[in-house]
Amino acid sequence: MSHLFFFLILMGATLLQSTVIDFVLPFQIKPDLLLVLAVSAALCRGSLEGGVMGFFAGVLQEMASGLSGGISVVTKGICGAGSGLLVSYIFPDPFLVPFLAGASATLLHELLFWVLATLTGKISLPFPFVSLVVPEMALNGLLTPVVFFLVRNSVFKDRSYTL
Amino acid sequence: MTGGFRWLLPLLIVSCVMVIVLETRAVVTGKMSVLDRLYFGVTGAAGKGLHSIRGFFTRKVAEKEALGEATRLKERVQALERMVVLLEDQAMENQKLRALLELQTRQEWKGIAASLIGRDPGNWFREVVIDKGFAQGVRQDLPVVTGEGLVGRTVQVSGSFSRVMLIMDPGNAVPAQVLETRSLGIAYGTGVAVEMKYIEHDAFIREGDTVITSGLGAIYPKGLLIGKITQVTRKEHALFKSAMVKPYVNFWQLEQALVLAR
């Protein structure tokens, strides 16, 4: 049931991401709510379930966009799985670990996306590290501890696995 | 992994393949997929609800600002009225000269007003979805504008929705011209800005110059405002100059647009 509830939250986040978030946040770069949720789920439930949630998040993003030809599914799945591995190897901290997980997952996600999109001919530009990736890392990094706290206490209440 | 997840794995693989096939087909054919139509039917309704809530609060703020702006606008209207008289005179002279040269008159465009109901959720592609489609006369590769300037062009059209690729999208290229010097170039999207490339190396372009559509190519008519040059770059031994262009349209607050149909 908690996984179904989380999937509904992912759908709501997709809706927000593609409708009002540009109006609410006056930045040129917007946070990736779907990635933040996938990372938060991974920190709660581990690598495998984080990968599945990332996979779902990517599928929802493809439905809303459809431009990347399935790349989002791969990148979010990998980032979700990778974030879950952090829990096994890093000293648990309720703020720093989610912050680092959110920021590093963003960097990995955008790098993978750029590589795959360039190889498949979807985009043709230099890696926009300063103009796109750094602001998004900051936004996602700051958002992840908050979302992680909410997800851990309201969705995945079983804390026996992780932070 | 809990037992409940085991049966989901084949379902996930099938759903992923289905989504990829449907969306790729949509990109190739230029028509929105069944999933897109279903999704944007829901987001269209939800987006309208969320926008009306936001509209209530923004209206309160706007009322306060409107009073001060009214005085400033009255002065601007007077200046523009004087300019209109001058331009009407020039238009009449232009018409006479064209008749003398027996030039064809430019094609008239019909405007289809549309509201934005969705955006690409990521930061790489700059596309929006509008609530007009085939039924309202929208077709693929039609220019989309606002009162401020060029927004982009339609790339996928369904019965009641259309996707619009913004000029900032990395996949968009607009034949452009610098208004002051008449220098030609191509305005490419970079994801967060617009860069005009292939400007002749001895063109005297400066920061603050206006960039418009050149009318070359089959999509954008001549004279649509794109933006203002903010930086000029010319590398040593390069054949062309390039310039960064700040679009006139505020894409982050875009709510309505006009599709230009022939």
Coordinates of C-alpha atoms in Angstrom, one line a residue:
Chain A
M1 CA 0.0 0.0 0.0
S2 CA 2.8 2.4 0.8
H3 CA 4.3 1.8 -2.6
L4 CA 1.0 2.6 -4.3
F5 CA 0.7 5.7 -2.3
F6 CA 4.2 6.7 -3.3
F7 CA 3.3 6.1 -7.0
L8 CA 0.4 8.5 -6.6
I9 CA 2.8 11.0 -5.1
L10 CA 5.0 10.6 -8.2
M11 CA 2.0 11.3 -10.4
G12 CA 1.2 14.4 -8.5
A13 CA 4.8 15.6 -8.7
T14 CA 4.7 15.0 -12.5
L15 CA 1.6 17.2 -12.6
L16 CA 3.2 20.0 -10.6
Q17 CA 6.5 19.7 -12.6
S18 CA 4.7 20.3 -15.9
T19 CA 2.2 22.9 -14.8
V20 CA 2.8 25.4 -12.1
I21 CA 6.3 25.0 -10.8
D22 CA 7.7 27.5 -13.4
F23 CA 5.3 30.1 -12.0
V24 CA 6.0 29.3 -8.3
L25 CA 9.8 29.3 -8.6
P26 CA 11.1 32.4 -10.5
F27 CA 14.3 30.6 -11.6
Q28 CA 15.3 29.6 -15.1
I29 CA 16.2 26.1 -13.8
K30 CA 13.6 24.2 -12.0
P31 CA 14.2 21.3 -9.5
D32 CA 13.6 17.8 -10.6
L33 CA 10.8 16.7 -8.2
L34 CA 10.7 13.2 -9.7
L35 CA 14.4 12.6 -9.2
V36 CA 14.2 14.0 -5.6
L37 CA 11.4 11.6 -4.8
A38 CA 13.2 8.7 -6.4
V39 CA 16.3 9.5 -4.3
S40 CA 14.3 9.9 -1.2
A41 CA 12.6 6.5 -1.8
A42 CA 16.0 4.9 -2.3
L43 CA 17.3 6.4 1.0
C44 CA 14.3 4.9 2.8
R45 CA 14.0 1.5 1.1
G46 CA 17.4 0.7 -0.5
S47 CA 19.0 0.3 -3.8
L48 CA 16.6 -2.1 -5.6
E49 CA 13.4 -0.4 -4.6
G50 CA 15.0 3.0 -5.3
G51 CA 15.8 1.8 -8.8
V52 CA 12.2 0.7 -9.3
M53 CA 10.9 4.0 -8.1
G54 CA 13.3 5.8 -10.3
F55 CA 12.2 3.7 -13.2
F56 CA 8.6 4.6 -12.5
A57 CA 9.5 8.3 -12.2
G58 CA 11.2 8.1 -15.6
V59 CA 8.2 6.5 -17.2
L60 CA 6.0 9.3 -15.9
Q61 CA 8.4 11.9 -17.2
E62 CA 8.4 10.3 -20.6
M63 CA 4.6 10.4 -20.6
A64 CA 4.6 14.1 -19.8
S65 CA 7.4 14.9 -22.3
G66 CA 8.1 12.1 -24.7
L67 CA 11.1 13.9 -26.2
S68 CA 13.9 12.0 -24.8
G69 CA 12.9 8.7 -26.2
G70 CA 13.2 6.7 -23.0
I71 CA 16.4 8.2 -21.7
S72 CA 14.7 9.5 -18.6
V73 CA 13.7 6.0 -17.6
V74 CA 17.3 4.8 -17.8
T75 CA 18.8 7.8 -16.0
K76 CA 16.3 8.0 -13.2
G77 CA 16.4 4.2 -12.7
I78 CA 20.2 4.3 -12.4
C79 CA 20.2 7.3 -10.0
G80 CA 17.5 5.7 -7.8
A81 CA 19.5 2.5 -7.5
G82 CA 22.8 4.4 -7.0
S83 CA 21.3 6.5 -4.2
G84 CA 20.2 3.5 -2.3
L85 CA 23.8 2.2 -2.3
L86 CA 24.9 5.3 -0.4
V87 CA 23.0 4.1 2.7
S88 CA 25.2 1.0 2.9
Y89 CA 28.5 2.9 2.7
I90 CA 28.0 6.2 4.3
F91 CA 27.5 7.1 7.9
P92 CA 23.8 7.9 8.4
D93 CA 22.9 11.5 8.8
P94 CA 19.3 12.8 8.4
F95 CA 20.4 16.0 6.6
L96 CA 23.8 15.7 5.0
V97 CA 23.3 12.3 3.4
P98 CA 20.0 13.3 1.6
F99 CA 21.6 16.6 0.6
L100 CA 24.7 14.8 -0.9
A101 CA 22.5 12.1 -2.4
G102 CA 20.3 14.7 -4.1
A103 CA 23.2 16.8 -5.4
S104 CA 25.3 13.9 -6.6
A105 CA 22.3 12.1 -8.1
T106 CA 21.5 15.2 -10.1
L107 CA 25.0 15.4 -11.4
L108 CA 25.0 11.8 -12.4
H109 CA 21.5 12.1 -13.9
E110 CA 22.3 15.1 -16.1
L111 CA 25.7 13.7 -17.2
L112 CA 24.1 10.4 -18.2
F113 CA 21.2 12.3 -19.9
W114 CA 23.6 14.5 -21.8
V115 CA 25.7 11.5 -23.0
L116 CA 22.7 9.4 -24.0
A117 CA 20.9 12.3 -25.6
T118 CA 24.0 13.3 -27.6
L119 CA 24.6 9.8 -28.7
T120 CA 21.0 9.4 -29.9
G121 CA 21.0 12.8 -31.6
K122 CA 18.4 14.4 -29.4
I123 CA 20.6 17.3 -28.5
S124 CA 23.9 18.8 -29.8
L125 CA 25.5 21.2 -27.3
P126 CA 28.3 21.2 -24.8
F127 CA 27.6 19.9 -21.4
P128 CA 25.9 22.9 -19.6
F129 CA 27.6 22.4 -16.3
V130 CA 27.5 26.0 -15.0
S131 CA 24.2 27.2 -16.6
L132 CA 22.1 24.1 -15.9
V133 CA 23.7 21.4 -13.8
V134 CA 25.1 23.5 -10.9
P135 CA 21.9 25.4 -10.1
E136 CA 19.9 22.2 -10.4
M137 CA 22.3 20.4 -8.1
A138 CA 21.8 23.2 -5.5
L139 CA 18.0 23.1 -5.8
N140 CA 17.7 19.3 -5.7
G141 CA 20.2 19.0 -2.9
L142 CA 18.3 21.5 -0.7
L143 CA 15.0 19.9 -1.5
T144 CA 16.0 16.3 -0.9
P145 CA 16.3 16.4 2.9
V146 CA 12.8 18.0 3.2
V147 CA 11.2 15.5 0.8
F148 CA 13.1 12.6 2.4
F149 CA 11.9 13.6 5.9
L150 CA 8.3 13.7 4.6
V151 CA 8.5 10.5 2.7
R152 CA 10.2 8.6 5.6
N153 CA 7.6 9.7 8.2
S154 CA 4.4 9.6 6.1
V155 CA 4.9 7.0 3.4
F156 CA 7.6 4.5 4.3
K157 CA 7.2 4.4 8.1
D158 CA 9.2 1.2 8.6
R159 CA 12.6 2.6 9.5
S160 CA 14.3 -0.7 10.1
Y161 CA 16.1 -0.5 6.8
T162 CA 17.8 2.8 6.5
L163 CA 18.4 6.4 7.9
Chain B
M1 CA 12.9 -6.6 -2.1
T2 CA 9.4 -7.5 -0.8
G3 CA 7.4 -10.3 -2.4
G4 CA 4.9 -7.8 -3.8
F5 CA 7.4 -6.4 -6.2
R6 CA 8.3 -9.6 -8.1
W7 CA 5.2 -9.5 -10.3
L8 CA 5.8 -5.9 -11.2
L9 CA 9.1 -6.4 -13.0
P10 CA 7.7 -7.9 -16.3
L11 CA 4.9 -5.3 -16.1
L12 CA 7.4 -2.5 -15.8
I13 CA 9.5 -3.8 -18.8
V14 CA 6.3 -4.0 -21.0
S15 CA 5.1 -0.6 -19.9
C16 CA 8.5 1.0 -20.6
V17 CA 8.7 -0.5 -24.1
M18 CA 5.2 0.6 -24.8
V19 CA 5.8 4.1 -23.7
I20 CA 9.0 4.4 -25.7
V21 CA 7.4 2.9 -28.8
L22 CA 4.4 5.2 -28.6
E23 CA 6.4 8.4 -27.9
T24 CA 9.0 7.6 -30.6
R25 CA 6.2 7.1 -33.1
A26 CA 4.7 10.4 -32.0
V27 CA 7.9 12.2 -32.6
V28 CA 8.4 10.6 -36.0
T29 CA 4.8 11.1 -37.2
G30 CA 4.3 14.6 -35.7
K31 CA 1.1 13.5 -34.0
M32 CA 0.7 13.3 -30.2
S33 CA 0.4 9.7 -28.9
V34 CA -2.6 8.2 -27.0
L35 CA -0.7 8.6 -23.8
D36 CA -0.1 12.2 -24.4
R37 CA -3.7 13.0 -25.2
L38 CA -4.8 11.1 -22.1
Y39 CA -2.2 12.8 -19.9
F40 CA -2.8 16.3 -21.2
G41 CA -6.6 15.9 -20.9
V42 CA -6.0 15.4 -17.1
T43 CA -3.3 18.1 -16.8
G44 CA -5.3 20.5 -18.8
A45 CA -8.2 20.3 -16.2
A46 CA -5.9 20.3 -13.2
G47 CA -3.7 23.0 -14.6
K48 CA -6.7 25.3 -15.1
G49 CA -7.7 24.7 -11.4
L50 CA -4.2 25.5 -10.2
H51 CA -4.0 28.5 -12.4
S52 CA -7.3 29.9 -11.1
I53 CA -6.0 29.7 -7.5
R54 CA -2.8 31.4 -8.5
G55 CA -4.8 34.0 -10.5
F56 CA -6.7 35.0 -7.4
F57 CA -3.6 36.0 -5.5
T58 CA -1.8 37.6 -8.5
R59 CA -4.9 39.7 -9.2
K60 CA -4.7 41.2 -5.8
V61 CA -1.1 42.2 -6.3
A62 CA -1.7 43.3 -9.9
E63 CA -4.5 45.7 -8.8
K64 CA -2.1 47.7 -6.6
E65 CA 0.5 47.9 -9.4
A66 CA -2.0 48.8 -12.1
L67 CA -2.8 52.2 -10.6
G68 CA 0.8 53.5 -10.8
E69 CA 1.3 52.0 -14.2
A70 CA -1.8 53.7 -15.7
T71 CA -0.2 57.1 -15.6
R72 CA 3.0 55.9 -17.2
L73 CA 1.0 54.1 -19.9
K74 CA -1.0 57.2 -20.8
E75 CA 2.2 59.1 -21.6
R76 CA 3.4 56.2 -23.7
V77 CA 0.1 56.0 -25.6
Q78 CA 0.5 59.6 -26.6
A79 CA 4.0 59.0 -27.9
L80 CA 2.9 55.9 -29.8
E81 CA -0.1 57.8 -31.4
R82 CA 2.4 60.3 -32.8
M83 CA 4.5 57.4 -34.1
V84 CA 1.5 55.7 -35.7
V85 CA 0.7 58.7 -37.8
L86 CA 4.3 58.7 -39.1
L87 CA 4.2 55.0 -39.8
E88 CA 0.8 55.2 -41.6
D89 CA 2.4 57.8 -43.9
Q90 CA 5.3 55.5 -44.5
A91 CA 3.0 52.5 -45.1
M92 CA 1.1 54.4 -47.8
E93 CA 4.3 55.4 -49.5
N94 CA 5.5 51.7 -49.3
Q95 CA 2.3 50.5 -50.8
K96 CA 2.6 52.9 -53.7
L97 CA 6.2 51.9 -54.3
R98 CA 5.3 48.2 -54.3
A99 CA 2.6 48.8 -56.8
L100 CA 5.1 50.5 -59.0
L101 CA 7.4 47.6 -58.8
E102 CA 4.4 45.2 -59.1
L103 CA 5.6 43.2 -56.1
Q104 CA 3.2 40.6 -54.6
T105 CA 1.6 41.5 -51.3
R106 CA 2.7 39.5 -48.3
Q107 CA 0.6 36.6 -47.2
E108 CA -1.9 37.5 -44.4
W109 CA -1.8 35.4 -41.3
K110 CA -4.7 34.3 -39.1
G111 CA -4.1 34.2 -35.3
I112 CA -5.4 31.4 -33.2
A113 CA -5.4 32.3 -29.5
A114 CA -4.2 29.5 -27.2
S115 CA -3.5 28.9 -23.5
L116 CA -0.6 27.0 -22.1
I117 CA -1.7 23.9 -20.2
G118 CA 1.6 22.1 -19.7
R119 CA 5.4 22.3 -20.0
D120 CA 8.2 19.8 -20.4
P121 CA 9.0 18.7 -16.9
G122 CA 12.7 18.6 -17.4
N123 CA 15.4 21.3 -17.9
W124 CA 16.8 20.1 -21.2
F125 CA 13.9 20.5 -23.6
R126 CA 12.0 23.6 -23.8
E127 CA 8.5 22.7 -25.0
V128 CA 5.0 23.7 -23.9
V129 CA 1.6 22.3 -24.6
I130 CA -1.3 24.5 -25.8
D131 CA -5.0 23.8 -25.7
K132 CA -5.6 24.1 -29.5
G133 CA -5.1 21.5 -32.2
F134 CA -6.4 20.3 -35.5
A135 CA -10.0 21.1 -34.6
Q136 CA -9.1 24.8 -34.2
G137 CA -7.0 25.0 -37.4
V138 CA -3.5 24.4 -35.9
R139 CA -1.0 22.5 -38.1
Q140 CA 2.6 21.3 -37.7
D141 CA 5.3 23.9 -38.1
L142 CA 3.2 27.0 -37.5
P143 CA 4.9 30.0 -35.8
V144 CA 3.7 30.9 -32.2
V145 CA 4.0 34.4 -30.9
T146 CA 2.9 36.7 -28.1
G147 CA 2.7 40.5 -28.0
E148 CA 6.3 40.6 -26.9
G149 CA 7.7 38.5 -29.7
L150 CA 8.4 35.0 -31.1
V151 CA 7.7 32.0 -28.8
G152 CA 8.5 29.1 -31.1
R153 CA 6.7 26.7 -33.5
T154 CA 4.2 23.8 -33.3
V155 CA 5.9 20.4 -33.6
Q156 CA 3.2 17.9 -32.7
V157 CA -0.5 18.4 -33.2
S158 CA -3.5 16.3 -32.1
G159 CA -7.2 17.0 -32.2
S160 CA -7.3 19.5 -29.3
F161 CA -3.7 19.9 -28.1
S162 CA -0.4 20.9 -29.6
R163 CA 3.2 20.9 -28.6
V164 CA 5.2 24.1 -29.2
M165 CA 9.0 24.0 -29.3
L166 CA 10.3 27.2 -27.8
I167 CA 13.1 29.2 -29.4
M168 CA 15.3 28.3 -26.5
D169 CA 15.0 24.5 -27.1
P170 CA 18.3 23.0 -28.3
G171 CA 16.5 21.5 -31.3
N172 CA 15.2 24.8 -32.6
A173 CA 16.9 27.0 -35.2
V174 CA 15.3 30.3 -36.4
P175 CA 16.6 32.2 -39.5
A176 CA 17.3 35.6 -38.0
Q177 CA 18.4 39.1 -38.8
V178 CA 19.9 42.0 -36.8
L179 CA 17.4 44.8 -37.4
E180 CA 20.0 47.7 -37.2
T181 CA 22.6 46.2 -39.6
R182 CA 20.4 43.7 -41.6
S183 CA 23.0 41.0 -40.9
L184 CA 21.7 37.5 -41.3
G185 CA 22.3 34.6 -39.1
I186 CA 20.6 31.6 -37.4
A187 CA 19.3 31.8 -33.8
Y188 CA 19.8 28.5 -32.0
G189 CA 18.4 27.5 -28.7
T190 CA 20.8 26.5 -26.0
G191 CA 18.3 25.3 -23.4
V192 CA 18.5 28.4 -21.2
A193 CA 19.1 31.2 -23.8
V194 CA 19.3 31.9 -27.6
E195 CA 22.6 32.2 -29.5
M196 CA 22.7 33.7 -33.0
K197 CA 25.4 32.1 -35.0
Y198 CA 26.9 32.5 -38.5
I199 CA 26.8 36.3 -38.5
E200 CA 29.2 37.7 -41.1
H201 CA 32.6 38.5 -39.6
D202 CA 32.6 42.2 -40.5
A203 CA 29.1 42.9 -39.4
F204 CA 28.9 45.9 -37.1
I205 CA 26.6 44.5 -34.5
R206 CA 26.6 45.7 -30.9
E207 CA 25.0 44.9 -27.5
G208 CA 21.5 46.2 -27.5
D209 CA 20.7 45.5 -31.2
T210 CA 17.4 43.9 -32.0
V211 CA 17.1 40.5 -33.5
I212 CA 14.1 39.6 -35.7
T213 CA 13.1 36.8 -38.0
S214 CA 14.6 37.2 -41.4
G215 CA 11.7 35.5 -43.3
L216 CA 14.0 32.9 -44.9
G217 CA 12.8 29.3 -44.7
A218 CA 9.2 28.2 -44.8
I219 CA 8.1 28.6 -41.2
Y220 CA 8.6 32.0 -39.7
P221 CA 7.4 35.2 -41.5
K222 CA 9.7 38.2 -41.6
G223 CA 9.8 40.8 -38.9
L224 CA 8.9 38.8 -35.7
L225 CA 10.8 40.1 -32.7
I226 CA 13.2 37.5 -31.2
G227 CA 15.3 39.4 -28.6
K228 CA 18.1 41.8 -27.9
I229 CA 21.8 41.1 -28.3
T230 CA 23.6 40.9 -24.9
Q231 CA 27.0 39.7 -25.9
V232 CA 29.0 39.6 -29.1
T233 CA 31.7 36.9 -29.6
R234 CA 34.2 36.6 -32.3
K235 CA 37.1 34.2 -32.0
E236 CA 40.3 35.0 -33.7
H237 CA 40.6 33.5 -37.2
A238 CA 36.9 32.5 -37.0
L239 CA 34.8 32.9 -40.2
F240 CA 31.7 34.1 -38.4
K241 CA 30.6 36.1 -35.3
S242 CA 28.1 34.9 -32.8
A243 CA 26.0 36.7 -30.3
M244 CA 24.0 35.8 -27.2
V245 CA 20.4 37.0 -27.5
K246 CA 18.0 37.7 -24.6
P247 CA 14.5 36.8 -25.8
Y248 CA 11.8 39.5 -25.4
V249 CA 9.3 36.9 -24.4
N250 CA 9.3 36.0 -20.7
F251 CA 9.0 32.2 -21.1
W252 CA 8.8 31.5 -17.3
Q253 CA 5.5 33.5 -17.0
L254 CA 4.0 32.5 -20.4
E255 CA 0.3 31.7 -20.1
Q256 CA -1.2 32.7 -23.5
A257 CA 0.1 32.7 -27.0
L258 CA -1.1 33.2 -30.6
V259 CA -0.6 30.5 -33.3
L260 CA -0.1 32.1 -36.7
A261 CA -2.0 30.1 -39.4
R262 CA -2.0 30.8 -43.1

